Structure formats: structure tokens, C-alpha cells
Tab-separated table of C-alpha atoms in Angstrom:
chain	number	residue	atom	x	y	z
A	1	UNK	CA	40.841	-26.785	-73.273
A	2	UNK	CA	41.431	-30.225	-72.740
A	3	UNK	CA	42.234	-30.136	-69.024
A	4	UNK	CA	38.646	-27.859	-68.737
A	5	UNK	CA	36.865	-30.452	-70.399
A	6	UNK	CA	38.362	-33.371	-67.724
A	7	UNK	CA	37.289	-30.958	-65.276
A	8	UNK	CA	33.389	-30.721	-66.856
A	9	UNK	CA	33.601	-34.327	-67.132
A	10	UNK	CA	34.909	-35.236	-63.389
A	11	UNK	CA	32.574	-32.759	-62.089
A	12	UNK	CA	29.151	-33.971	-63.553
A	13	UNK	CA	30.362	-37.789	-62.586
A	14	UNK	CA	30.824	-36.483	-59.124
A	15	UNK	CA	27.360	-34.951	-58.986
A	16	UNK	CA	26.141	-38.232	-60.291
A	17	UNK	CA	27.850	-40.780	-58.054
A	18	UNK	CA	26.776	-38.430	-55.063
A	19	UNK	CA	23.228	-38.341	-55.681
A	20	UNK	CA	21.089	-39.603	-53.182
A	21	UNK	CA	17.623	-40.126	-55.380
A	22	UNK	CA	16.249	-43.546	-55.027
A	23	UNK	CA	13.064	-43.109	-57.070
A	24	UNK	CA	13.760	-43.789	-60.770
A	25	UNK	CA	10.392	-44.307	-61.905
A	26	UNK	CA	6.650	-43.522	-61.279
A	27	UNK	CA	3.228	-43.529	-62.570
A	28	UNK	CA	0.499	-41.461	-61.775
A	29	UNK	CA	-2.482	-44.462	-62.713
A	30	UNK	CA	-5.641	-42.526	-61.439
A	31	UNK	CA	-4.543	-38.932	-62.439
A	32	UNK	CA	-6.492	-37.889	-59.468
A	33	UNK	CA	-5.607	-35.807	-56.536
A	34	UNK	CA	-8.065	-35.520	-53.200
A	35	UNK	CA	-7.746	-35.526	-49.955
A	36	UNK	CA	-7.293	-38.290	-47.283
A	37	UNK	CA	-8.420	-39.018	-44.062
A	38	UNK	CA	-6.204	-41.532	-42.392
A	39	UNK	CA	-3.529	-43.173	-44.299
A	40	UNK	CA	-2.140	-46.915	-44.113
A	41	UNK	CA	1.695	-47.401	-44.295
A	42	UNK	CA	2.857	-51.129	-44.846
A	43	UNK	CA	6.404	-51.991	-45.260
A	44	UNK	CA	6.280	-55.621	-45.933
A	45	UNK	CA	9.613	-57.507	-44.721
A	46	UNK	CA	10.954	-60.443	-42.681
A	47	UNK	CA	12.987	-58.124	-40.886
A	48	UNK	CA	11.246	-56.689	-38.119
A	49	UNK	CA	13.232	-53.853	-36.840
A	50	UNK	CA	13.891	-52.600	-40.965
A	51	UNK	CA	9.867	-52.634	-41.188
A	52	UNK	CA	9.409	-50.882	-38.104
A	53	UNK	CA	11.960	-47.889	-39.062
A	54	UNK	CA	10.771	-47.558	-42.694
A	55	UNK	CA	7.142	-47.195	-41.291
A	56	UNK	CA	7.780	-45.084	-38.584
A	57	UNK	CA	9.752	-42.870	-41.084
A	58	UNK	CA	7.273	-42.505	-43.815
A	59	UNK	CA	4.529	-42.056	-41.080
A	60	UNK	CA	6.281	-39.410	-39.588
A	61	UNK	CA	6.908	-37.555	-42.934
A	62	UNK	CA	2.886	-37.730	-43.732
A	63	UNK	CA	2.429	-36.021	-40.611
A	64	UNK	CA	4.713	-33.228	-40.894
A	65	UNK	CA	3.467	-32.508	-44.231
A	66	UNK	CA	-0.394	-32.402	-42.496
A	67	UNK	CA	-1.097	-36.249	-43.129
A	68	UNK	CA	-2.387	-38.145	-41.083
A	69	UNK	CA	-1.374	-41.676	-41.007
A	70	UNK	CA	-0.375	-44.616	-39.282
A	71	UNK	CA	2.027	-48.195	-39.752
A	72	UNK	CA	0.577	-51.282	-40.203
A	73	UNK	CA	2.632	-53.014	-37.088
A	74	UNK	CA	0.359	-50.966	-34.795
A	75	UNK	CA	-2.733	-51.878	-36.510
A	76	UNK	CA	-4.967	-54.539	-35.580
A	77	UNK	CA	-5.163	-57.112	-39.014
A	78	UNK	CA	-2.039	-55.613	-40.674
A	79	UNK	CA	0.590	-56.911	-37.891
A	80	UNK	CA	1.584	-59.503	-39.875
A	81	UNK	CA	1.103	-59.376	-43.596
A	82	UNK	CA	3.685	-61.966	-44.963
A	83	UNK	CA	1.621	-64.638	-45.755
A	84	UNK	CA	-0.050	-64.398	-49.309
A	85	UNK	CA	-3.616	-63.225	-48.971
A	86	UNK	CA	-6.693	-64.727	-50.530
A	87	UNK	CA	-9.002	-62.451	-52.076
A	88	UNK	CA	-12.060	-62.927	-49.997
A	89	UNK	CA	-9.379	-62.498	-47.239
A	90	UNK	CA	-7.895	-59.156	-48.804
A	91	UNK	CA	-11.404	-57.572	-49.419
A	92	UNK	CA	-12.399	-58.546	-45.555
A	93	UNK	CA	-8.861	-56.605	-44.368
A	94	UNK	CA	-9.685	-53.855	-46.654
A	95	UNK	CA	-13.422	-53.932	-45.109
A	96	UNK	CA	-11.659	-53.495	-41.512
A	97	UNK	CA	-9.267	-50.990	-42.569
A	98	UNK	CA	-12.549	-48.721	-43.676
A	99	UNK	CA	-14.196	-49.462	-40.573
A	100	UNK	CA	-10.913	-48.299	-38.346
A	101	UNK	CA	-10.850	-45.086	-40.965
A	102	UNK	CA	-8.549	-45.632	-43.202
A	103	UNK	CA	-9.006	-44.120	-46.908
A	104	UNK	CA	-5.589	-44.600	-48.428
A	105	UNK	CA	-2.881	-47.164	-48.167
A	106	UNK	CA	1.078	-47.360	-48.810
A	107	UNK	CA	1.959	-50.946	-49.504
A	108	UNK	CA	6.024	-51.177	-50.158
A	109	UNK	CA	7.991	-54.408	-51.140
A	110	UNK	CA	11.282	-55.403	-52.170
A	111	UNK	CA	10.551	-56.958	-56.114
A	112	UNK	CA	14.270	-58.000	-56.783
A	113	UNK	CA	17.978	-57.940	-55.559
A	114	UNK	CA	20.768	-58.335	-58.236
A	115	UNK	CA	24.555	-57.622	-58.698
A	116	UNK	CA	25.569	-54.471	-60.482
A	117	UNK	CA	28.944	-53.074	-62.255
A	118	UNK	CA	29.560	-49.362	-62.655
A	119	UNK	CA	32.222	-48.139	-64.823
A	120	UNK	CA	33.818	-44.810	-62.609
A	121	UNK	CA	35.762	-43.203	-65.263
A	122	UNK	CA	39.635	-42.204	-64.257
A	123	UNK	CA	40.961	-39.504	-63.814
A	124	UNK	CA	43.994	-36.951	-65.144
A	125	UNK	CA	46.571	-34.983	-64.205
A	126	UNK	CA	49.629	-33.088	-65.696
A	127	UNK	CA	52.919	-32.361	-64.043
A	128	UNK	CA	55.062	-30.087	-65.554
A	129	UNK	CA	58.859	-31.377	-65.633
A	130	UNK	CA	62.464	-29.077	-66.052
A	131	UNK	CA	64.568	-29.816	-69.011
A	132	UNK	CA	67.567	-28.336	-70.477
A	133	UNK	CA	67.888	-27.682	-74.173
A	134	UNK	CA	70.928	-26.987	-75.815
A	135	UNK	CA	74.404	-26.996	-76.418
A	136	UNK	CA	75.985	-23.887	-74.849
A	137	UNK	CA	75.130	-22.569	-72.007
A	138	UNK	CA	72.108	-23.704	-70.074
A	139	UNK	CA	68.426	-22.584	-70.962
A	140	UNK	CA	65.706	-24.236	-68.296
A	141	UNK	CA	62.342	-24.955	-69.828
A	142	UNK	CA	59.414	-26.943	-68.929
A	143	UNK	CA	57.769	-30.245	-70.787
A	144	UNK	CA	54.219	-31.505	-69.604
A	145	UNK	CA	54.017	-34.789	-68.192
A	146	UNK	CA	50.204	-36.133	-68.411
A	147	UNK	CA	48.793	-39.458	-66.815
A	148	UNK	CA	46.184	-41.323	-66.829
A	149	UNK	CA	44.327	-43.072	-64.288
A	150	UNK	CA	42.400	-46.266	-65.546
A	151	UNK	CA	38.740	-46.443	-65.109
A	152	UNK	CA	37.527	-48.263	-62.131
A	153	UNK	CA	34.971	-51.134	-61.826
A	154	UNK	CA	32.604	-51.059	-59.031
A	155	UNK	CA	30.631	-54.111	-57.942
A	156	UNK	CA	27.880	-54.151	-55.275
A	157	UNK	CA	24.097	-55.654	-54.732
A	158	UNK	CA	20.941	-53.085	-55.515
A	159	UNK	CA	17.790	-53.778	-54.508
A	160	UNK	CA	14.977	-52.864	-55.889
A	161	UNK	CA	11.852	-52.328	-54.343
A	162	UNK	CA	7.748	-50.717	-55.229
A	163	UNK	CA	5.536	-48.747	-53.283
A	164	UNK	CA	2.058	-48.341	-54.576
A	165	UNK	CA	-0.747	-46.279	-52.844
A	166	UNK	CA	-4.515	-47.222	-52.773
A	167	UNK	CA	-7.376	-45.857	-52.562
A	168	UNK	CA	-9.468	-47.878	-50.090
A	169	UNK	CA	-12.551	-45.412	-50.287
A	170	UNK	CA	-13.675	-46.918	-53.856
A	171	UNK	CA	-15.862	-49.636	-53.907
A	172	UNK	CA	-15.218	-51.442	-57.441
A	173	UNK	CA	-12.928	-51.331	-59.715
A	174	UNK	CA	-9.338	-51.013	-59.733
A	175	UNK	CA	-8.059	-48.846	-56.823
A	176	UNK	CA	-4.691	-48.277	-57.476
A	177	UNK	CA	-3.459	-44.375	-57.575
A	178	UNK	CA	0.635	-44.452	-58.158
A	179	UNK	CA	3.119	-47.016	-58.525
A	180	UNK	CA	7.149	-45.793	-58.100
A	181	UNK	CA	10.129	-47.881	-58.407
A	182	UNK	CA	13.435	-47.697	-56.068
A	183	UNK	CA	16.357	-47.872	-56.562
A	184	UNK	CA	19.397	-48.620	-53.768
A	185	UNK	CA	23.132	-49.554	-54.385
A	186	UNK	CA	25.194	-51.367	-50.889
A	187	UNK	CA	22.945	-49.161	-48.204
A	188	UNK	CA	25.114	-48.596	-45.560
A	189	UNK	CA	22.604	-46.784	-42.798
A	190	UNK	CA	18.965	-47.693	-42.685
A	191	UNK	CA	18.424	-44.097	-40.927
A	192	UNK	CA	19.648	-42.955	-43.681
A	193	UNK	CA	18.177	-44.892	-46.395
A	194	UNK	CA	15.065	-45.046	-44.691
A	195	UNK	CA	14.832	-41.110	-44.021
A	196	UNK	CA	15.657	-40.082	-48.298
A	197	UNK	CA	13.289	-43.209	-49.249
A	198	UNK	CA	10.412	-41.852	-46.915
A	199	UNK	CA	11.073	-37.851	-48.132
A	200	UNK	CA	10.719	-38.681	-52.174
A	201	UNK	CA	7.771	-41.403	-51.787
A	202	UNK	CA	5.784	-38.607	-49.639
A	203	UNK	CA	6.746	-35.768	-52.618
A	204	UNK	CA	5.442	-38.053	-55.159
A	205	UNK	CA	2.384	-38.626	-53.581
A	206	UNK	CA	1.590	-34.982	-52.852
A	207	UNK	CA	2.536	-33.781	-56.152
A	208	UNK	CA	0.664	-36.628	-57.296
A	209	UNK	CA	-2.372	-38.148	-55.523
A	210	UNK	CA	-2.494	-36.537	-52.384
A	211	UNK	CA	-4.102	-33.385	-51.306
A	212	UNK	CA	-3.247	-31.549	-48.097
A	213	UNK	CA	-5.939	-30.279	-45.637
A	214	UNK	CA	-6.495	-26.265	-45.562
């Protein structure tokens, strides 16, 4: 019983440490769910190339799911969107935007970068040794030999980043729609990273916000 419940154990850590979620939190603000027209994607960064991929990717996941969309690098006004915006200079963008289209908007960021420590619990495993017992004659039996294998600390960076999506059709108010946080530990591949980020912001929005066209 014992060596079943190490197994139970070893097996749901495995299925943890394996996952490849990013999103570990989301709200759905406008509780609201209609159609688009032509969707924004901005992936604000100082790295050029890491902007280009992450738009490209989410872009190309709107489309195959009957979105249309398009990323901010090839859109006149959005090129460059580092600087911090006024807001008579944010409500003349958005004004463009309209004008070029666009009814929705994906604007991602990185919030925060900070070391983390997981604990991977150790492991078992039982050997079972000969021994002799007795006097006379010989008898051979076997003793179990169990050891354990300390838990392991794991150190790394995770960075943390939002996306929120906008509706750019309303004219007052607050035009936020959904707001999800991400998660990622010591990415290794940005085609990777990129591709599983893209995949579970686009479900969340179409479970959420945004309704496909029949």
C-alpha cells in the first residue's frame, strides 16, 4: 500500500510539472459575447523579433478559428507603442484604429519578472536483499531495503505577463472585456511558448467575449 501510494503521489507531480498551461487567471469584466469585425493584436516589447512572433502567432490562431485580425507592427499608428501614451493621444489612436476597421483589440505586456523555488518531492525505491537465517543448515530469505531520495529545490525566473481585450466599438465608458494573467517558468523556445500562449488566450476569448461568424 505504501509503495501504491508513492506511485499516486509521483504520478500526479509528474502530470503537474509537465503541464504546459500558462493562463492562471482570468476575468470575464463585460460578461458579453458578440461578434468582431477586425481584431487588433499588440504585443508590447523592446524585443523586436519576440513581438513579431507572439503577434504573428496569436494572429494566426484568430484566423484559423474564423477571426479576422491583424498585429500592430503592420499597422500604421501601432508600429511603435513603447512610449507612454497621453490620453488625448490614446483616444486619437483608438479614433484611427475605428477608421482602419478595427472593433476589438489584444493589448499584452509583461507586468513583472521574479525568482521562484519549487520544492520537487523525491522519490523511493525498495530493493530486496538475500540473507541467511539460522544455525544449521542454510535457509535463503529476502529483507527489503528502502531509500529515499531527498526532495529537490528548483530555482529559475517566471515572468509574468497580462493580456486584456477591448472593445473599440463603444464610445464611453469603460471598454475593457477580459483581463488573463500568465504565467511562464525559464522558457526555453519562443515557438513554443509563443504557440501554447497564443492557443489558451484565443480559447478564453471565444469562450468568453468573442463570437465566431456563421
Amino acid at each position: 500500500m505504501r509503495v501504491l501510494n508513492v506511485l499516486v503521489i509521483c504520478f500526479v507531480f509528474l502530470l503537474t510539472s509537465c503541464s504546459s498551461s500558462y493562463l492562471t487567471s482570468s476575468e470575464n469584466v463585460s460578461k458579453t459575447k458578440q461578434e468582431y469585425d477586425k481584431v487588433l493584436v499588440v504585443g508590447r516589447s523592446k524585443d523586436k523579433t519576440s513581438r513579431i512572433k507572439f503577434e504573428s502567432e496569436v494572429v494566426k490562431t484568430l484566423q484559423e478559428n474564423g477571426v479576422d485580425a491583424k498585429a500592430s507592427y503592420e499597422v500604421e499608428g501601432t508600429k511603435d507603442l513603447m512610449n507612454k501614451l497621453s490620453e488625448s493621444q490614446i483616444q486619437s489612436l483608438k479614433q484611427k484604429l475605428v477608421t482602419q476597421g478595427f472593433d476589438g483589440a489584444i493589448l499584452t505586456n509583461l507586468i513583472n519578472t521574479e525568482e521562484y523555488t519549487d520544492v520537487l518531492p523525491g522519490s523511493t525505491s525498495t530493493a530486496y536483499v538475500p540473507a541467511r537465517y539460522g544455525r544449521f543448515g542454510r535457509y535463503v530469505g529476502y529483507y527489503p531495503i528502502t531509500t529515499w531520495e531527498p526532495d529537490e529545490l528548483k530555482t529559475g525566473i517566471k515572468y509574468v505577463f497580462e493580456s486584456s481585450f477591448y472593445n473599440l466599438s463603444k464610445k464611453t465608458g469603460d471598454n475593457l472585456e477580459w483581463v488573463g494573467r500568465f504565467e511562464l517558468k525559464d522558457p526555453s523556445s519562443i515557438e513554443r511558448t509563443t504557440s501554447i500562449y497564443s492557443k489558451e488566450l484565443v480559447q478564453a476569448l471565444l469562450k468568453n467575449n468573442i463570437q465566431t461568424k456563421k
